[in-house]
Amino acid sequence: MLAGGIVLIVAGAEVFFDGVLSAAARFGVSAFALTVVVSGFEVENLAAGIAADLNGLPDAAAGTFLGGTTFLALAVAGIGALIAPLRVRLPAGALAWTALAPVPLLALGADGTLSRVDGAVLVAWFAVALFGLWRAGRSLLRLADPPKKRFAVGRIVAGLALLGFAGELLGEGIHRVVASFGISESLLGNTALAASVEAEEVGRVAVPARRGRPDVAVANIFGTIVHFACLNAGVIALVRPLELDDPTRHLHLPVAAASPLVLVALFALRGGLGRIEATLLVVLYAAYVGVAIAIS
């Protein structure tokens, strides 16, 4: 049920976003403006977090955005750059906004609780951080206009319906895995669940990099980090406040805040990610998973 929920969430998100982008083209909405708003808005990650939260698994829910941020900044960036180096000079503002994006989450979650008030603050911060990122590096988020396809609205509705069903399946699957195998929900959410839902990100980074557009690849990583650490965290807390356990507070939360800083530092100091920097990021992610398993 867990695996099936993940597969259906990814499939539903693909259908949903295909419909959104097709509708933008068909109805004359600026595809550039739409991309700026939704570049990192990963419905599958948000749906997984909400499903876990509503099923009484707050640490697994927090893992979708905390573990997801760490997975993006270390594993996705590292594996993507091993496939095709990400050499690109980025505006200082784009680096700064990406590094700053998780700071409010770290401050608000330090007491072990993300309340609805905290969630509202994070959503407001998301608007500020995304605008700052967009303003600092507009070219990083510029994508080609999507092709017009038929039944755009139908695709949106079908994607939402599939996501709703998949979220219920995933939540029940998490419950059964935790109960059957004795796996810590914070470990499951921050490692296996986050990596499974976000595995397709490696392709979304590697493909444009191999086609000579490392800026697009990096834009996907940076934009998604801002979405995860601000919007996803805020929305999930608004749906239902999160009580964080000790491993989440003392490991997963600070690592999620530090990982984008490490990534940004490499871009600032090395002008991008070559295979040496990529290997370092992958090793750091492996070390993080090892520590998470040891303390769970």
mmCIF file of C-alpha atoms in Angstrom:
data_model
loop_
_atom_site.group_PDB
_atom_site.id
_atom_site.type_symbol
_atom_site.label_atom_id
_atom_site.label_comp_id
_atom_site.label_asym_id
_atom_site.label_seq_id
_atom_site.Cartn_x
_atom_site.Cartn_y
_atom_site.Cartn_z
ATOM 1 C CA MET A 1 0.000 0.000 0.000
ATOM 2 C CA LEU A 2 2.882 2.338 0.752
ATOM 3 C CA ALA A 3 4.536 1.663 -2.617
ATOM 4 C CA GLY A 4 1.239 1.876 -4.464
ATOM 5 C CA GLY A 5 0.410 5.186 -2.796
ATOM 6 C CA ILE A 6 3.766 6.654 -3.817
ATOM 7 C CA VAL A 7 3.371 5.493 -7.435
ATOM 8 C CA LEU A 8 -0.153 6.889 -7.693
ATOM 9 C CA ILE A 9 0.835 10.198 -6.078
ATOM 10 C CA VAL A 10 3.617 10.686 -8.632
ATOM 11 C CA ALA A 11 1.288 9.675 -11.485
ATOM 12 C CA GLY A 12 -1.481 11.951 -10.238
ATOM 13 C CA ALA A 13 0.903 14.883 -9.932
ATOM 14 C CA GLU A 14 2.099 14.377 -13.507
ATOM 15 C CA VAL A 15 -1.478 14.386 -14.803
ATOM 16 C CA PHE A 16 -2.366 17.420 -12.681
ATOM 17 C CA PHE A 17 0.586 19.541 -13.771
ATOM 18 C CA ASP A 18 0.233 18.530 -17.391
ATOM 19 C CA GLY A 19 -3.314 19.854 -17.172
ATOM 20 C CA VAL A 20 -2.265 23.083 -15.442
ATOM 21 C CA LEU A 21 0.410 23.890 -18.005
ATOM 22 C CA SER A 22 -1.819 22.945 -20.934
ATOM 23 C CA ALA A 23 -4.597 25.147 -19.541
ATOM 24 C CA ALA A 24 -2.152 28.044 -19.224
ATOM 25 C CA ALA A 25 -1.227 27.761 -22.878
ATOM 26 C CA ARG A 26 -4.803 27.244 -24.085
ATOM 27 C CA PHE A 27 -6.269 30.171 -22.139
ATOM 28 C CA GLY A 28 -3.407 32.551 -22.893
ATOM 29 C CA VAL A 29 -1.946 32.689 -19.385
ATOM 30 C CA SER A 30 1.756 33.544 -19.281
ATOM 31 C CA ALA A 31 3.649 30.268 -19.020
ATOM 32 C CA PHE A 32 6.596 32.178 -17.576
ATOM 33 C CA ALA A 33 4.451 33.660 -14.801
ATOM 34 C CA LEU A 34 2.908 30.247 -14.112
ATOM 35 C CA THR A 35 6.349 28.645 -13.920
ATOM 36 C CA VAL A 36 7.585 31.234 -11.417
ATOM 37 C CA VAL A 37 4.649 30.413 -9.149
ATOM 38 C CA VAL A 38 4.667 26.604 -9.450
ATOM 39 C CA SER A 39 8.256 25.732 -10.441
ATOM 40 C CA GLY A 40 8.838 23.858 -7.218
ATOM 41 C CA PHE A 41 5.232 23.200 -6.213
ATOM 42 C CA GLU A 42 5.351 19.419 -5.985
ATOM 43 C CA VAL A 43 1.826 18.222 -5.380
ATOM 44 C CA GLU A 44 2.977 14.685 -4.650
ATOM 45 C CA ASN A 45 5.163 15.818 -1.761
ATOM 46 C CA LEU A 46 2.484 18.058 -0.303
ATOM 47 C CA ALA A 47 -0.175 15.349 -0.673
ATOM 48 C CA ALA A 48 2.071 12.811 1.056
ATOM 49 C CA GLY A 49 2.698 15.206 3.944
ATOM 50 C CA ILE A 50 -0.965 16.074 4.402
ATOM 51 C CA ALA A 51 -1.967 12.396 4.236
ATOM 52 C CA ALA A 52 0.564 11.458 6.911
ATOM 53 C CA ASP A 53 -0.474 14.407 9.072
ATOM 54 C CA LEU A 54 -4.186 13.597 8.902
ATOM 55 C CA ASN A 55 -3.422 9.966 9.730
ATOM 56 C CA GLY A 56 -1.778 10.964 13.010
ATOM 57 C CA LEU A 57 1.853 10.664 11.897
ATOM 58 C CA PRO A 58 3.291 14.165 12.423
ATOM 59 C CA ASP A 59 6.947 13.162 12.215
ATOM 60 C CA ALA A 60 6.420 11.308 8.946
ATOM 61 C CA ALA A 61 4.546 14.373 7.691
ATOM 62 C CA ALA A 62 7.423 16.648 8.723
ATOM 63 C CA GLY A 63 9.788 14.241 6.997
ATOM 64 C CA THR A 64 8.230 14.973 3.619
ATOM 65 C CA PHE A 65 9.428 18.583 3.702
ATOM 66 C CA LEU A 66 12.469 18.214 5.980
ATOM 67 C CA GLY A 67 13.816 15.015 4.442
ATOM 68 C CA GLY A 68 12.686 16.274 1.046
ATOM 69 C CA THR A 69 14.756 19.445 1.411
ATOM 70 C CA THR A 70 17.813 17.461 2.488
ATOM 71 C CA PHE A 71 17.322 14.946 -0.322
ATOM 72 C CA LEU A 72 17.105 17.753 -2.889
ATOM 73 C CA ALA A 73 20.072 19.758 -1.657
ATOM 74 C CA LEU A 74 22.419 16.796 -1.183
ATOM 75 C CA ALA A 75 21.290 13.671 -3.036
ATOM 76 C CA VAL A 76 19.482 15.137 -6.052
ATOM 77 C CA ALA A 77 22.061 17.859 -6.634
ATOM 78 C CA GLY A 78 24.911 15.389 -6.101
ATOM 79 C CA ILE A 79 23.581 12.569 -8.281
ATOM 80 C CA GLY A 80 22.466 15.013 -10.969
ATOM 81 C CA ALA A 81 25.921 16.607 -11.088
ATOM 82 C CA LEU A 82 27.583 13.183 -11.246
ATOM 83 C CA ILE A 83 25.531 12.498 -14.374
ATOM 84 C CA ALA A 84 26.186 15.942 -15.872
ATOM 85 C CA PRO A 85 28.187 18.649 -14.027
ATOM 86 C CA LEU A 86 26.216 21.750 -13.066
ATOM 87 C CA ARG A 87 28.605 24.552 -13.916
ATOM 88 C CA VAL A 88 26.803 27.893 -13.832
ATOM 89 C CA ARG A 89 27.460 31.246 -12.196
ATOM 90 C CA LEU A 90 24.428 32.303 -10.203
ATOM 91 C CA PRO A 91 23.399 35.769 -8.986
ATOM 92 C CA ALA A 92 24.308 36.395 -5.366
ATOM 93 C CA GLY A 93 20.691 37.170 -4.566
ATOM 94 C CA ALA A 94 19.506 33.785 -5.826
ATOM 95 C CA LEU A 95 22.069 32.045 -3.628
ATOM 96 C CA ALA A 96 21.135 34.157 -0.618
ATOM 97 C CA TRP A 97 17.362 33.559 -0.886
ATOM 98 C CA THR A 98 17.870 29.815 -1.246
ATOM 99 C CA ALA A 99 20.135 29.692 1.810
ATOM 100 C CA LEU A 100 17.742 31.847 3.864
ATOM 101 C CA ALA A 101 14.558 30.004 2.913
ATOM 102 C CA PRO A 102 14.717 27.307 5.673
ATOM 103 C CA VAL A 103 15.784 29.693 8.482
ATOM 104 C CA PRO A 104 12.251 30.569 9.731
ATOM 105 C CA LEU A 105 11.338 26.865 9.719
ATOM 106 C CA LEU A 106 14.378 26.105 11.869
ATOM 107 C CA ALA A 107 13.480 28.896 14.308
ATOM 108 C CA LEU A 108 9.782 28.036 14.538
ATOM 109 C CA GLY A 109 10.347 24.284 14.872
ATOM 110 C CA ALA A 110 13.060 24.514 17.513
ATOM 111 C CA ASP A 111 10.498 24.235 20.324
ATOM 112 C CA GLY A 112 9.195 20.934 18.936
ATOM 113 C CA THR A 113 5.910 22.292 17.611
ATOM 114 C CA LEU A 114 4.697 23.771 14.348
ATOM 115 C CA SER A 115 1.383 25.434 15.153
ATOM 116 C CA ARG A 116 -1.163 26.890 12.774
ATOM 117 C CA VAL A 117 0.245 30.339 13.536
ATOM 118 C CA ASP A 118 3.692 29.031 12.594
ATOM 119 C CA GLY A 119 2.171 27.608 9.429
ATOM 120 C CA ALA A 120 0.696 30.984 8.491
ATOM 121 C CA VAL A 121 4.069 32.663 9.083
ATOM 122 C CA LEU A 122 5.804 30.101 6.850
ATOM 123 C CA VAL A 123 3.285 30.575 4.028
ATOM 124 C CA ALA A 124 3.762 34.360 4.217
ATOM 125 C CA TRP A 125 7.557 33.878 4.238
ATOM 126 C CA PHE A 126 7.216 31.645 1.186
ATOM 127 C CA ALA A 127 5.703 34.530 -0.801
ATOM 128 C CA VAL A 128 8.600 36.784 0.188
ATOM 129 C CA ALA A 129 11.330 34.196 -0.447
ATOM 130 C CA LEU A 130 9.964 33.047 -3.807
ATOM 131 C CA PHE A 131 9.573 36.624 -5.004
ATOM 132 C CA GLY A 132 13.130 37.345 -3.894
ATOM 133 C CA LEU A 133 14.437 34.283 -5.738
ATOM 134 C CA TRP A 134 12.449 35.169 -8.868
ATOM 135 C CA ARG A 135 13.639 38.780 -8.806
ATOM 136 C CA ALA A 136 17.285 37.854 -8.203
ATOM 137 C CA GLY A 137 17.513 35.221 -10.921
ATOM 138 C CA ARG A 138 14.652 35.481 -13.400
ATOM 139 C CA SER A 139 16.590 33.646 -16.108
ATOM 140 C CA LEU A 140 16.933 30.601 -13.849
ATOM 141 C CA LEU A 141 13.196 30.003 -13.931
ATOM 142 C CA ARG A 142 12.522 30.678 -17.591
ATOM 143 C CA LEU A 143 11.095 27.627 -19.363
ATOM 144 C CA ALA A 144 9.606 27.182 -22.803
ATOM 145 C CA ASP A 145 5.856 27.603 -23.314
ATOM 146 C CA PRO A 146 4.044 24.287 -22.831
ATOM 147 C CA PRO A 147 2.279 22.736 -25.816
ATOM 148 C CA LYS A 148 -1.477 23.100 -26.014
ATOM 149 C CA LYS A 149 -3.268 19.829 -25.322
ATOM 150 C CA ARG A 150 -6.914 18.845 -25.334
ATOM 151 C CA PHE A 151 -8.958 18.287 -22.183
ATOM 152 C CA ALA A 152 -6.718 20.488 -20.038
ATOM 153 C CA VAL A 153 -9.370 21.064 -17.364
ATOM 154 C CA GLY A 154 -10.229 17.351 -17.374
ATOM 155 C CA ARG A 155 -6.592 16.549 -16.734
ATOM 156 C CA ILE A 156 -6.575 18.866 -13.727
ATOM 157 C CA VAL A 157 -9.701 17.248 -12.266
ATOM 158 C CA ALA A 158 -8.406 13.723 -12.940
ATOM 159 C CA GLY A 159 -5.062 14.550 -11.350
ATOM 160 C CA LEU A 160 -6.709 15.935 -8.218
ATOM 161 C CA ALA A 161 -8.981 12.893 -7.913
ATOM 162 C CA LEU A 162 -6.029 10.514 -8.283
ATOM 163 C CA LEU A 163 -4.042 12.478 -5.713
ATOM 164 C CA GLY A 164 -6.883 12.283 -3.207
ATOM 165 C CA PHE A 165 -7.158 8.507 -3.534
ATOM 166 C CA ALA A 166 -3.383 8.066 -3.499
ATOM 167 C CA GLY A 167 -3.055 10.176 -0.346
ATOM 168 C CA GLU A 168 -5.465 7.910 1.538
ATOM 169 C CA LEU A 169 -3.650 4.805 0.303
ATOM 170 C CA LEU A 170 -0.287 6.243 1.293
ATOM 171 C CA GLY A 171 -1.452 7.212 4.779
ATOM 172 C CA GLU A 172 -2.771 3.715 5.457
ATOM 173 C CA GLY A 173 0.409 2.227 4.026
ATOM 174 C CA ILE A 174 2.559 4.303 6.378
ATOM 175 C CA HIS A 175 0.474 3.155 9.331
ATOM 176 C CA ARG A 176 0.938 -0.501 8.400
ATOM 177 C CA VAL A 177 4.683 -0.218 7.733
ATOM 178 C CA VAL A 178 5.268 1.481 11.082
ATOM 179 C CA ALA A 179 3.121 -1.090 12.898
ATOM 180 C CA SER A 180 4.476 -4.162 11.085
ATOM 181 C CA PHE A 181 8.203 -3.450 10.996
ATOM 182 C CA GLY A 182 8.717 -1.168 13.976
ATOM 183 C CA ILE A 183 10.271 1.545 11.800
ATOM 184 C CA SER A 184 10.372 4.996 13.357
ATOM 185 C CA GLU A 185 7.930 7.269 11.552
ATOM 186 C CA SER A 186 10.467 10.125 11.554
ATOM 187 C CA LEU A 187 13.054 7.823 9.927
ATOM 188 C CA LEU A 188 10.515 6.599 7.378
ATOM 189 C CA GLY A 189 9.317 10.095 6.521
ATOM 190 C CA ASN A 190 12.714 11.766 6.281
ATOM 191 C CA THR A 191 14.500 9.054 4.299
ATOM 192 C CA ALA A 192 12.525 6.378 2.457
ATOM 193 C CA LEU A 193 9.318 8.347 1.934
ATOM 194 C CA ALA A 194 10.987 11.632 1.003
ATOM 195 C CA ALA A 195 13.424 9.942 -1.373
ATOM 196 C CA SER A 196 10.743 7.768 -2.992
ATOM 197 C CA VAL A 197 8.383 10.652 -3.675
ATOM 198 C CA GLU A 198 11.201 12.877 -4.965
ATOM 199 C CA ALA A 199 13.194 10.295 -6.934
ATOM 200 C CA GLU A 200 12.040 11.735 -10.269
ATOM 201 C CA GLU A 201 13.822 14.981 -9.365
ATOM 202 C CA VAL A 202 17.133 13.417 -10.408
ATOM 203 C CA GLY A 203 15.856 13.174 -13.985
ATOM 204 C CA ARG A 204 14.453 16.695 -13.880
ATOM 205 C CA VAL A 205 17.910 17.949 -12.947
ATOM 206 C CA ALA A 206 20.063 15.695 -15.125
ATOM 207 C CA VAL A 207 18.143 16.105 -18.412
ATOM 208 C CA PRO A 208 18.431 19.899 -18.778
ATOM 209 C CA ALA A 209 22.027 19.774 -17.551
ATOM 210 C CA ARG A 210 22.927 17.247 -20.248
ATOM 211 C CA ARG A 211 21.220 19.459 -22.833
ATOM 212 C CA GLY A 212 23.368 22.436 -21.928
ATOM 213 C CA ARG A 213 20.957 24.208 -19.571
ATOM 214 C CA PRO A 214 22.410 23.808 -16.070
ATOM 215 C CA ASP A 215 20.628 27.024 -15.069
ATOM 216 C CA VAL A 216 17.254 25.314 -15.566
ATOM 217 C CA ALA A 217 18.434 22.282 -13.598
ATOM 218 C CA VAL A 218 19.585 24.451 -10.694
ATOM 219 C CA ALA A 219 16.402 26.553 -10.833
ATOM 220 C CA ASN A 220 14.394 23.395 -10.236
ATOM 221 C CA ILE A 221 16.449 22.532 -7.136
ATOM 222 C CA PHE A 222 16.458 26.033 -5.673
ATOM 223 C CA GLY A 223 12.786 26.686 -6.359
ATOM 224 C CA THR A 224 11.721 23.363 -4.869
ATOM 225 C CA ILE A 225 13.796 23.948 -1.734
ATOM 226 C CA VAL A 226 11.965 27.242 -1.181
ATOM 227 C CA HIS A 227 8.613 25.523 -1.698
ATOM 228 C CA PHE A 228 9.394 22.631 0.660
ATOM 229 C CA ALA A 229 10.921 24.641 3.509
ATOM 230 C CA CYS A 230 8.262 27.370 3.407
ATOM 231 C CA LEU A 231 5.038 26.537 1.586
ATOM 232 C CA ASN A 232 4.772 22.785 2.187
ATOM 233 C CA ALA A 233 5.785 23.093 5.818
ATOM 234 C CA GLY A 234 3.324 25.932 6.329
ATOM 235 C CA VAL A 235 0.374 24.292 4.595
ATOM 236 C CA ILE A 236 0.832 20.989 6.429
ATOM 237 C CA ALA A 237 0.998 22.805 9.777
ATOM 238 C CA LEU A 238 -2.142 24.753 8.859
ATOM 239 C CA VAL A 239 -3.991 21.514 8.097
ATOM 240 C CA ARG A 240 -3.001 20.054 11.448
ATOM 241 C CA PRO A 241 -0.320 21.300 13.887
ATOM 242 C CA LEU A 242 2.795 19.136 14.110
ATOM 243 C CA GLU A 243 4.404 17.826 17.293
ATOM 244 C CA LEU A 244 8.015 16.918 16.477
ATOM 245 C CA ASP A 245 9.927 14.127 18.199
ATOM 246 C CA ASP A 246 13.528 14.409 19.376
ATOM 247 C CA PRO A 247 15.177 12.938 16.230
ATOM 248 C CA THR A 248 13.225 15.395 14.098
ATOM 249 C CA ARG A 249 14.147 18.371 16.298
ATOM 250 C CA HIS A 250 17.803 17.505 16.807
ATOM 251 C CA LEU A 251 18.716 15.894 13.467
ATOM 252 C CA HIS A 252 16.261 16.205 10.596
ATOM 253 C CA LEU A 253 15.314 19.855 11.187
ATOM 254 C CA PRO A 254 18.848 21.304 11.511
ATOM 255 C CA VAL A 255 20.159 19.142 8.647
ATOM 256 C CA ALA A 256 17.313 20.362 6.410
ATOM 257 C CA ALA A 257 18.310 23.941 7.216
ATOM 258 C CA ALA A 258 22.045 23.333 6.771
ATOM 259 C CA SER A 259 21.902 21.323 3.521
ATOM 260 C CA PRO A 260 20.851 24.233 1.254
ATOM 261 C CA LEU A 261 23.586 26.318 2.868
ATOM 262 C CA VAL A 262 26.187 23.683 1.921
ATOM 263 C CA LEU A 263 24.840 23.554 -1.635
ATOM 264 C CA VAL A 264 24.835 27.346 -1.978
ATOM 265 C CA ALA A 265 28.367 27.578 -0.568
ATOM 266 C CA LEU A 266 29.641 25.164 -3.225
ATOM 267 C CA PHE A 267 28.039 27.217 -5.977
ATOM 268 C CA ALA A 268 29.464 30.431 -4.551
ATOM 269 C CA LEU A 269 32.970 29.087 -3.984
ATOM 270 C CA ARG A 270 33.316 26.630 -6.881
ATOM 271 C CA GLY A 271 31.117 28.150 -9.565
ATOM 272 C CA GLY A 272 28.829 25.139 -9.650
ATOM 273 C CA LEU A 273 29.028 21.422 -9.074
ATOM 274 C CA GLY A 274 31.648 19.271 -10.718
ATOM 275 C CA ARG A 275 32.025 15.593 -9.975
ATOM 276 C CA ILE A 276 34.218 16.225 -6.930
ATOM 277 C CA GLU A 277 31.612 18.497 -5.353
ATOM 278 C CA ALA A 278 28.865 16.088 -6.403
ATOM 279 C CA THR A 279 30.621 13.192 -4.677
ATOM 280 C CA LEU A 280 30.937 15.262 -1.505
ATOM 281 C CA LEU A 281 27.180 15.948 -1.499
ATOM 282 C CA VAL A 282 26.301 12.282 -2.012
ATOM 283 C CA VAL A 283 28.691 11.236 0.778
ATOM 284 C CA LEU A 284 27.111 13.808 3.108
ATOM 285 C CA TYR A 285 23.652 12.465 2.325
ATOM 286 C CA ALA A 286 24.777 8.880 2.957
ATOM 287 C CA ALA A 287 26.262 9.981 6.302
ATOM 288 C CA TYR A 288 22.992 11.689 7.226
ATOM 289 C CA VAL A 289 20.981 8.533 6.480
ATOM 290 C CA GLY A 290 23.465 6.486 8.501
ATOM 291 C CA VAL A 291 23.087 8.764 11.523
ATOM 292 C CA ALA A 292 19.288 8.754 11.141
ATOM 293 C CA ILE A 293 19.223 4.947 11.202
ATOM 294 C CA ALA A 294 21.582 4.800 14.178
ATOM 295 C CA ILE A 295 19.483 7.088 16.380
ATOM 296 C CA SER A 296 16.051 5.796 15.315
#
